[in-house]
């Protein structure tokens, strides 16, 4: 079945998705199982770490068994075990790691720890078979907002990041203020399509000249203040207009900084990754700017944007090819730097 090709079993459990995948030669999915806890955390308006860990523990073995069954390969045919070792919720990471280590110990297969952001970037190699480094990546999710220079499969340098909230976190907080529910990103994406992005001019936070960092913590207060002053003046608030205006303020900054990073680094490719990369307006705006500047834009399909184990398997494969291995002392690193 594998014809001498390398097979990876990968596990991801850094936040609220318990996922396992089997990959062939890093970029081809033989199986990818994602057990999402979103419906459980919805009740609390966000991810509750202890509940996430408990559900990972309950689900991880079933998810791995299902991934192996659907892949059509046997454990004997697996060449390496890849697992997310950070960053993320410590209790959640530990469940995936303990499982991966148990498989590695029992089978003698090499264990490879993967940085979650490296995984998100690698989702693009699965989607776009011809894509190769170098390129500029924008990794944008519930926990991260980073502009990254990717010079090789295993070489990523962070050029800028958020100084406070991640972009996805800002979407989730503003959605809560607007009474839309959790997770807020997809809900704002949808409702904003019916709104006017120029209805309210929320502040665009560019920080110092030339900085590729971000700050999104003020925008939730901006939205709250606007809603309160409208209510005090007896005016009705228009949720689609506020959603569209919030989104425009956040995306104007993100798009401008990402394109300027690519131009500064003389890169003619931009690669989007992470949960917020599924945002339809972000894709449209970035595509228009990329076209203007002769830059090619790549992004994964939505199921590969949000957390999954296929992307972790792809990253593990490139680390394996470069001779990188971990041993059974590999630990969860909740604040792991890229
Ligand atoms: O990558 P991900 O699944 O988990 C993390 O590593 O954080 O990203 C989840 C985040 C959430 O904040 C969610 O609201 C956001 O991605 N998100 C979106 C969209 N789909 C998911 N944000 C904006 N527009 C979307 N369509
Ligand atoms: Zn993620």
Coordinates of N, CA and C in Angstrom, one line a residue, residues 136 147 159 210-212 254-266 270 286 289 293 295:
X136 N 6.0 34.4 2.6 CA 5.6 35.1 3.9 C 4.3 34.5 4.3
X147 N 3.1 37.3 11.7 CA 3.7 37.4 10.3 C 5.0 36.6 10.4
X159 N 8.3 37.7 12.3 CA 8.6 39.1 12.0 C 7.7 40.0 12.9
X210 N 6.6 51.2 10.7 CA 7.4 50.0 10.3 C 7.2 48.8 11.1
X211 N 6.5 48.9 12.2 CA 6.3 47.7 13.1 C 5.3 46.7 12.4
X212 N 5.7 45.4 12.6 CA 4.8 44.4 12.1 C 4.0 43.7 13.2
X254 N -4.3 44.2 9.2 CA -3.7 42.9 9.0 C -3.2 42.8 7.5
X255 N -4.1 43.2 6.6 CA -3.7 43.1 5.2 C -2.5 44.1 4.8
X256 N -2.6 45.3 5.3 CA -1.5 46.3 5.0 C -0.2 45.7 5.5
X257 N -0.2 45.2 6.8 CA 1.1 44.8 7.4 C 1.6 43.5 6.7
X258 N 0.7 42.6 6.3 CA 1.2 41.4 5.7 C 1.8 41.7 4.3
X259 N 1.1 42.5 3.5 CA 1.6 42.8 2.2 C 2.9 43.6 2.3
X260 N 3.0 44.5 3.3 CA 4.3 45.3 3.4 C 5.4 44.4 3.8
X261 N 5.1 43.4 4.7 CA 6.2 42.4 5.1 C 6.7 41.6 3.9
X262 N 5.8 41.2 3.1 CA 6.2 40.4 1.9 C 7.0 41.2 0.9
X263 N 6.6 42.5 0.7 CA 7.3 43.4 -0.2 C 8.7 43.7 0.4
X264 N 8.8 43.9 1.7 CA 10.1 44.2 2.4 C 11.0 43.0 2.2
X265 N 10.5 41.8 2.4 CA 11.3 40.6 2.4 C 11.5 40.1 0.9
X266 N 11.0 40.9 0.0 CA 11.1 40.5 -1.5 C 10.5 39.1 -1.7
X270 N 2.3 34.9 -0.6 CA 1.8 35.0 0.8 C 0.9 33.8 1.1
X286 N -7.1 40.5 0.9 CA -5.7 40.2 0.7 C -5.5 39.8 -0.8
X289 N -5.1 43.1 -2.7 CA -3.8 43.7 -2.5 C -2.7 42.9 -3.2
X293 N 0.0 44.0 -6.3 CA 1.5 44.0 -6.0 C 2.2 42.8 -6.7
X295 N 1.7 39.6 -6.2 CA 2.0 38.6 -5.2 C 1.0 37.5 -5.3

